[in-house]
Coordinates of C-alpha atoms and ligand atoms in Angstrom, one line a residue:
X255 CA 14.0 7.7 -12.6
X256 CA 14.7 7.1 -8.8
X257 CA 12.6 5.3 -6.8
X258 CA 9.9 6.1 -5.9
X259 CA 7.9 4.5 -2.4
X260 CA 4.9 4.9 -2.2
X261 CA 2.7 4.2 1.1
X262 CA -0.9 2.3 0.9
X263 CA -2.8 3.3 3.9
X264 CA -6.1 4.0 5.2
X265 CA -6.3 3.7 9.3
X266 CA -9.3 2.5 8.1
X267 CA -10.2 -1.5 7.9
X268 CA -11.4 -3.1 5.1
X269 CA -10.9 0.3 2.3
X270 CA -8.7 -2.3 -0.1
X271 CA -5.6 -1.6 1.4
X272 CA -4.3 -5.2 0.2
X273 CA -5.7 -5.9 -2.9
X274 CA -4.9 -2.7 -4.3
X275 CA -0.8 -3.3 -2.9
X276 CA -1.1 -6.4 -4.6
X277 CA -2.8 -5.7 -8.0
X278 CA -1.2 -2.3 -8.4
X279 CA 2.1 -3.7 -7.8
X280 CA 0.8 -6.1 -9.9
X281 CA -0.4 -4.0 -13.1
X282 CA 3.3 -1.8 -12.5
X283 CA 5.6 -5.2 -12.9
X284 CA 3.6 -5.6 -16.2
X285 CA 4.7 -2.2 -17.6
X286 CA 8.2 -3.2 -16.8
X287 CA 9.3 -1.5 -13.7
X288 CA 11.2 -3.1 -10.8
X289 CA 9.0 -3.4 -7.9
X290 CA 9.2 -4.4 -4.0
X291 CA 5.9 -5.2 -2.3
X292 CA 6.6 -5.0 1.3
X293 CA 3.7 -6.6 3.3
X294 CA 3.6 -4.1 6.9
X295 CA 0.9 -5.8 8.6
X296 CA 1.4 -8.2 11.2
X297 CA -2.0 -10.1 9.6
X298 CA -0.4 -10.8 6.4
X299 CA -3.1 -10.6 4.0
X300 CA -0.2 -9.3 0.7
X301 CA 1.9 -12.3 2.1
X302 CA -0.8 -15.1 2.2
X303 CA -1.9 -13.3 -0.8
X304 CA 0.5 -13.9 -3.0
X305 CA 1.0 -17.4 -1.3
X306 CA 3.4 -16.8 0.2
X307 CA 3.6 -18.8 3.9
X308 CA 7.2 -19.2 4.6
X309 CA 6.2 -18.5 8.1
X310 CA 10.0 -19.3 9.9
X311 CA 11.5 -17.7 7.4
X312 CA 12.6 -13.9 7.9
X313 CA 10.4 -11.4 7.7
X314 CA 9.6 -7.2 7.6
X315 CA 10.2 -8.8 11.0
X316 CA 13.2 -9.3 11.6
X317 CA 15.0 -6.5 9.1
X318 CA 13.1 -3.2 11.7
X319 CA 14.6 -5.2 14.5
X320 CA 17.9 -6.8 13.8
X321 CA 20.8 -6.2 11.7
X322 CA 19.6 -8.2 8.4
X323 CA 19.1 -6.5 5.7
X324 CA 16.0 -6.6 3.3
X325 CA 18.8 -7.5 0.6
X326 CA 18.2 -11.3 2.5
X327 CA 14.3 -11.1 2.7
X328 CA 13.6 -10.1 -0.5
X329 CA 11.7 -13.7 -2.0
X330 CA 9.6 -14.5 -5.3
X331 CA 6.1 -15.5 -5.7
X332 CA 5.6 -17.1 -8.2
X333 CA 2.7 -15.4 -10.5
X334 CA 4.0 -11.6 -10.6
X335 CA 6.9 -10.0 -11.3
X336 CA 6.7 -7.9 -7.8
X337 CA 9.3 -9.0 -5.4
X338 CA 8.3 -9.0 -2.1
X339 CA 9.8 -8.4 1.7
X340 CA 6.9 -11.0 4.1
X341 CA 5.4 -10.1 6.7
X342 CA 4.3 -12.3 10.0
X343 CA 2.7 -11.6 13.1
X344 CA 5.6 -11.3 15.2
X345 CA 5.6 -7.9 14.1
X346 CA 2.8 -6.7 15.9
X347 CA 5.3 -6.0 18.2
X348 CA 7.0 -3.7 16.8
X349 CA 5.7 -1.1 19.2
X350 CA 6.3 -2.8 22.2
X351 CA 9.9 -4.4 20.9
X352 CA 11.2 0.0 20.2
X353 CA 9.7 1.1 23.2
X354 CA 13.3 2.9 24.8
X355 CA 14.5 3.2 20.4
X356 CA 15.0 7.5 20.3
X357 CA 14.8 5.7 16.0
X358 CA 12.7 3.9 15.9
X359 CA 9.4 6.1 13.4
X360 CA 12.5 5.5 10.9
X361 CA 14.0 2.7 10.8
X362 CA 11.7 1.7 7.9
X363 CA 12.9 4.0 5.8
X364 CA 17.4 3.9 7.2
X365 CA 16.4 -0.5 5.7
X366 CA 15.5 1.2 2.4
X367 CA 17.9 3.0 1.2
X368 CA 19.9 -0.2 0.1
X369 CA 17.9 -1.0 -2.2
X370 CA 15.9 2.4 -3.4
X371 CA 18.8 1.3 -6.2
X372 CA 17.1 -1.6 -7.1
X373 CA 14.0 -0.7 -8.5
X374 CA 10.7 1.8 -10.0
X375 CA 8.5 1.3 -7.0
X376 CA 8.6 0.5 -3.3
X377 CA 5.4 -0.2 -2.3
X378 CA 3.6 0.0 1.4
X379 CA 0.8 -2.4 2.4
X380 CA -0.3 -0.4 5.6
X381 CA -1.7 -1.9 8.8
X382 CA -5.3 -0.4 9.4
X383 CA -4.3 1.8 12.2
X384 CA -2.1 4.5 12.3
X385 CA 0.7 3.2 15.4
X386 CA 4.1 2.9 15.2
X387 CA 4.3 0.6 11.9
X388 CA 1.9 2.9 9.9
X389 CA 4.4 5.8 11.3
X390 CA 7.0 4.6 9.7
X391 CA 6.2 4.0 6.3
X392 CA 4.4 7.5 6.0
X393 CA 8.3 8.4 7.2
X394 CA 9.9 6.4 4.1
X395 CA 7.8 7.2 2.1
X396 CA 7.4 10.2 -0.9
X397 CA 3.7 9.7 -1.1
X398 CA 1.3 7.8 0.5
X399 CA -2.3 6.3 -1.9
X400 CA -5.8 6.0 0.7
X401 CA -7.8 3.9 -0.6
X402 CA -11.3 4.9 0.1
X403 CA -14.3 2.0 0.2
X404 CA -17.1 3.4 -1.5
X405 CA -19.9 3.5 1.7
X406 CA -21.5 5.1 4.0
X407 CA -18.7 6.9 6.6
X408 CA -15.9 6.5 3.8
X409 CA -15.3 9.7 5.0
X410 CA -14.7 9.1 8.4
X411 CA -11.7 9.1 10.4
X412 CA -9.9 10.6 7.2
X413 CA -9.2 13.9 8.9
X414 CA -7.3 12.1 11.8
X415 CA -5.2 10.1 8.6
X416 CA -4.1 13.2 7.1
X417 CA -3.6 15.3 10.3
X418 CA -1.1 12.5 11.2
X419 CA 0.9 12.9 8.1
X420 CA 0.7 16.9 8.0
X421 CA 2.6 15.9 11.3
X422 CA 5.0 13.4 9.7
X423 CA 5.3 16.0 6.8
X424 CA 6.7 19.2 9.1
X425 CA 9.0 16.3 10.5
X426 CA 10.1 15.6 7.1
X427 CA 10.8 18.6 6.0
X428 CA 12.7 19.8 8.5
X429 CA 15.1 17.2 7.1
X430 CA 14.8 18.1 3.4
X431 CA 12.4 15.8 2.5
X432 CA 8.4 15.1 2.4
X433 CA 5.5 13.6 2.1
X434 CA 2.6 14.2 -0.3
X435 CA -1.2 13.0 -1.4
X436 CA -0.5 10.8 -4.4
X437 CA -4.4 10.1 -4.7
X438 CA -7.1 9.0 -3.1
X439 CA -8.4 6.0 -4.4
X440 CA -11.8 5.0 -4.6
X441 CA -12.5 1.3 -4.4
X442 CA -14.3 -1.0 -4.7
X443 CA -18.1 0.6 -6.0
X444 CA -21.3 -1.0 -7.0
X445 CA -22.4 0.5 -9.7
X446 CA -25.7 -0.2 -9.6
X447 CA -26.0 1.5 -6.1
X448 CA -27.3 4.9 -5.9
X449 CA -25.6 5.6 -2.6
X450 CA -22.2 4.4 -3.7
X451 CA -22.3 7.5 -6.3
X452 CA -23.4 9.0 -3.5
X453 CA -19.5 9.0 -1.5
X454 CA -17.9 8.7 -4.6
X455 CA -19.6 12.5 -5.6
X456 CA -18.5 13.7 -2.2
X457 CA -15.1 12.5 -2.0
X458 CA -15.1 14.3 -5.3
X459 CA -15.8 17.0 -4.0
X460 CA -14.0 17.2 -1.3
X461 CA -10.7 16.3 -2.8
X462 CA -11.1 17.5 -6.2
X463 CA -7.9 16.4 -7.8
X464 CA -6.0 14.3 -5.3
X465 CA -9.1 11.9 -7.0
X466 CA -7.3 9.4 -9.2
X467 CA -9.0 8.8 -12.4
X468 CA -10.0 5.1 -12.0
X469 CA -12.1 3.8 -9.8
X470 CA -11.9 0.2 -8.9
X471 CA -15.6 -1.7 -9.4
X472 CA -16.8 -4.1 -6.5
X473 CA -16.3 -6.8 -8.5
X474 CA -15.8 -10.5 -7.2
X475 CA -13.0 -11.7 -9.2
X476 CA -10.4 -10.1 -7.8
X477 CA -12.0 -10.3 -3.8
X478 CA -11.1 -14.7 -4.5
X479 CA -8.4 -14.0 -6.6
X480 CA -6.1 -14.1 -3.0
X481 CA -7.7 -17.7 -2.3
X482 CA -5.1 -19.6 -5.3
X483 CA -2.3 -17.1 -4.6
X484 CA -2.8 -14.8 -7.6
X485 CA -3.2 -10.9 -8.7
X486 CA -6.2 -10.2 -10.3
X487 CA -4.6 -9.4 -14.1
X488 CA -3.0 -13.8 -13.3
X489 CA -6.5 -14.8 -12.4
X490 CA -9.8 -13.1 -14.4
X491 CA -6.9 -11.2 -16.5
X492 CA -10.4 -9.7 -18.7
X493 CA -12.0 -9.3 -15.4
X494 CA -13.5 -5.3 -14.6
X495 CA -11.0 -5.0 -12.2
X496 CA -7.6 -6.4 -13.7
X497 CA -8.2 -3.4 -16.7
X498 CA -9.3 -1.2 -13.6
X499 CA -5.7 -2.0 -12.1
X500 CA -4.2 -2.3 -15.2
X501 CA -5.9 1.8 -15.8
X502 CA -4.9 2.9 -12.2
X503 CA -1.5 1.5 -13.1
X504 CA -1.4 3.4 -16.5
X505 CA -2.8 6.4 -14.1
X506 CA -0.1 6.1 -12.0
X507 CA 2.8 6.4 -14.5
X508 CA 1.9 9.2 -16.1
X509 CA 1.1 11.5 -13.6
X510 CA 4.9 11.0 -11.9
X511 CA 6.5 11.2 -15.7
Ligands
LIG67 N1 -12.7 -4.2 -6.4 C1 -12.4 -5.5 -4.8 N2 -14.5 -6.0 -5.0 C2 -14.9 -7.3 -4.2 N3 -14.1 -7.0 -3.0 C3 -13.1 -6.3 -2.8 C4 -12.2 -5.0 -3.7 N4 -11.4 -5.2 -3.3 C5 -11.1 -5.8 -2.4 N5 -11.9 -6.6 -1.6 C6 -12.3 -7.2 -0.3 O1 -12.6 -6.2 0.4 C7 -11.4 -7.0 2.0 C8 -10.7 -5.7 2.3 O2 -9.9 -5.2 1.5 P1 -8.2 -5.7 1.8 O3 -8.6 -6.7 2.0 O4 -7.5 -5.5 0.9 O5 -8.9 -4.7 3.0 P2 -7.6 -3.7 4.0 O6 -7.3 -1.7 3.5 O7 -6.4 -4.2 3.4 O8 -7.7 -4.4 5.1 P3 -7.3 -4.7 6.4 O9 -7.7 -2.7 6.7 O10 -8.2 -5.7 7.0 O11 -5.6 -4.7 6.3 C9 -11.5 -8.7 1.4 O12 -12.7 -9.0 1.8 C10 -10.6 -7.7 -0.6 O13 -11.3 -9.5 -0.4
LIG68 MG1 -4.4 -5.4 4.6

């Protein structure tokens, strides 16, 4: 199988991008897939959630702004078979650092080429914005997975995201590449709340087949696992969130089969 790059993206904050990036990556690795998780958020939530706190070490910012190879910054978290490239706050200066670089939207795409032969999946945890980092991720990705929280205003902002994806798609087609929507993932469903199910139905009506069958419930174990530096499956293997992230990984692999 060739390598597939998936951007986990939604410019809306707190919808479950990082939680999905970590736990989907981990679940795929448990299916013996070779997975590289790249933290592309200056807040470094994914890095911190897997207890990767080596702030002094090189990270994705060095890769994107110097001749540092991505191979030199890959690290191994203790509690997952996933390999990882960490981020730090310096990444927030990428926009200004690269302002004169006409290639600035393709930095990640270029850097990923040399690691692709080693992985089945590369998962990109995007920040909550449609700035230069997300644009880099969309250019580098084959598809994007969009987590949507089962709450009021869930659809708000999705139009901007879909428009941005369309713009990137047009430019990519020019270079014989493509990006498509891997799927919309409903997250943090509170099964007892009627309003949550209304959001589920609304999203399904809008996006039909594009919505993953797997829905991630709101689950305390998923919320607290990062405090222990673990993916939820390593922290509480029998929790609903663990089962659902395993289901999601299976569904994704099947869709790509
Ligand atoms: N299934 C879940 N059940 C309960 N809490 C969850 C679940 N998924 C995520 N959370 C919590 O919701 C908050 C936001 O999740 P997360 O950090 O994954 O979102 P995000 O989209 O990456 O946020 P940001 O836009 O800030 O990067 C976190 O506190 C996280 O622990
Ligand atoms: Mg995040």
